[in-house]
Amino acid sequence: MARNEKPYQMLEVTIMSAQDLEPVTKKMKTYATVWIHSRRKQSTRIDTKGHNNPTWNDKFVFRVDSEFLQDETSGITVEIYNRNWFRDALVGTVRVLVGNVVPPPQRIRNSYNGRTRCVALQIRRPSGRPQGILNIGVAVLDSSMRSMPLCRHMSGSSVGFRGLMGMTDDESFEAIIHNLETNVTVSMRSLSQHGRQSSP
């Protein structure tokens, strides 16, 4: 770490799902945008099947310092949009203070435990009227977890797991795992057949 570089933590935010969104169109295609600083926004994939009860399960990591975590005004903002041909429509917004979802560091080691805390948050329409619930998970990764691939490949102050893995909007994590397992099975089968052909 450079001398002038401040020590930092990794704030992990998982945008899980939403329920009872305002049905702004007959067939909704929704995505969520999350940020802690408006200059560094990250977006989920587009849900095309859940209508006003979408599921994303997309994970993002933001690099933050201790001052941010201890500041009473620091927050996480999530905006939910409906995809339209002309202009995406804002469905609702959530802003939660970091201090309300992240417990203070452990006193003994002065570190965070890395456990994800799942919370259900009230969504507000652009008019300010409450409508719908957003489910998210929040965790602060300690120093031992920064060696994970998601953290090692961070070139800026935020990164999305889906983009890092080269996943498209239509791909799920389950599909990626299934493809990996299939490739391993095929490779093992090929090795086995090659071994039988080579044996005297």
Coordinates of C-alpha atoms in Angstrom, one line a residue, residues 10-100:
M10 CA -14.8 -3.4 0.8
L11 CA -18.5 -2.7 1.1
E12 CA -20.5 -5.5 -0.5
V13 CA -24.1 -4.8 -1.6
T14 CA -26.3 -7.5 -3.0
I15 CA -29.5 -6.4 -4.8
M16 CA -31.7 -9.4 -4.3
S17 CA -35.3 -8.7 -5.2
A18 CA -38.3 -6.4 -4.9
Q19 CA -42.0 -7.0 -4.2
D20 CA -45.2 -5.1 -5.0
L21 CA -43.6 -2.5 -7.3
E22 CA -45.9 0.1 -8.9
P23 CA -47.0 -1.6 -12.2
V24 CA -46.1 1.4 -14.5
T25 CA -46.6 -0.8 -17.6
K26 CA -48.4 -4.0 -18.5
K27 CA -45.2 -6.0 -18.8
M28 CA -42.4 -4.6 -16.7
K29 CA -38.7 -5.0 -17.4
T30 CA -36.9 -3.7 -14.4
Y31 CA -33.4 -3.2 -13.3
A32 CA -31.8 -1.5 -10.2
T33 CA -29.0 1.0 -10.1
V34 CA -27.0 1.2 -6.8
W35 CA -24.3 3.7 -5.6
I36 CA -22.7 5.3 -2.6
H37 CA -21.3 8.1 -4.7
S38 CA -23.4 9.4 -7.7
R39 CA -20.3 9.3 -9.9
R40 CA -19.8 5.6 -9.4
K41 CA -23.1 3.8 -10.2
Q42 CA -23.6 0.1 -10.9
S43 CA -26.6 -1.6 -12.4
T44 CA -28.2 -5.0 -12.2
R45 CA -29.3 -7.1 -15.1
I46 CA -32.8 -6.5 -16.5
D47 CA -35.5 -8.8 -15.0
T48 CA -38.1 -9.6 -17.8
K49 CA -40.1 -12.3 -16.0
G50 CA -41.0 -11.1 -12.5
H51 CA -43.2 -8.1 -13.6
N52 CA -43.6 -6.1 -10.4
N53 CA -41.9 -8.7 -8.3
P54 CA -38.5 -8.9 -9.9
T55 CA -35.5 -10.9 -8.8
W56 CA -31.9 -9.9 -9.6
N57 CA -29.5 -11.4 -7.0
D58 CA -26.6 -9.2 -8.4
K59 CA -23.6 -8.4 -6.2
F60 CA -21.5 -5.2 -6.2
V61 CA -18.4 -4.2 -4.2
F62 CA -17.5 -0.6 -3.3
R63 CA -14.2 0.6 -1.9
V64 CA -14.8 2.8 1.1
D65 CA -12.7 4.1 4.0
S66 CA -13.3 4.2 7.7
E67 CA -14.5 7.8 7.6
F68 CA -17.3 6.8 5.2
L69 CA -18.4 3.8 7.4
Q70 CA -18.4 6.0 10.6
D71 CA -20.1 9.0 9.0
E72 CA -23.7 9.2 10.2
T73 CA -24.8 10.7 6.8
S74 CA -23.2 8.0 4.6
G75 CA -25.8 6.0 2.7
I76 CA -26.6 3.5 0.0
T77 CA -28.9 4.6 -2.7
V78 CA -30.9 2.3 -5.0
E79 CA -33.1 3.4 -7.9
I80 CA -35.4 0.9 -9.7
Y81 CA -36.2 1.6 -13.3
N82 CA -38.6 0.1 -15.9
R83 CA -36.9 -0.4 -19.3
N84 CA -38.7 1.5 -22.1
W85 CA -37.8 2.1 -25.7
F86 CA -37.8 5.9 -25.5
R87 CA -36.8 6.6 -21.9
D88 CA -36.5 4.3 -18.8
A89 CA -39.1 5.2 -16.2
L90 CA -38.1 5.6 -12.5
V91 CA -40.3 3.2 -10.5
G92 CA -39.0 3.9 -7.0
T93 CA -36.0 4.9 -4.8
V94 CA -34.5 3.6 -1.6
R95 CA -31.8 5.3 0.5
V96 CA -30.6 3.6 3.6
L97 CA -28.0 4.9 6.0
V98 CA -24.9 2.7 6.2
G99 CA -25.0 2.8 10.0
N100 CA -28.4 1.2 10.0

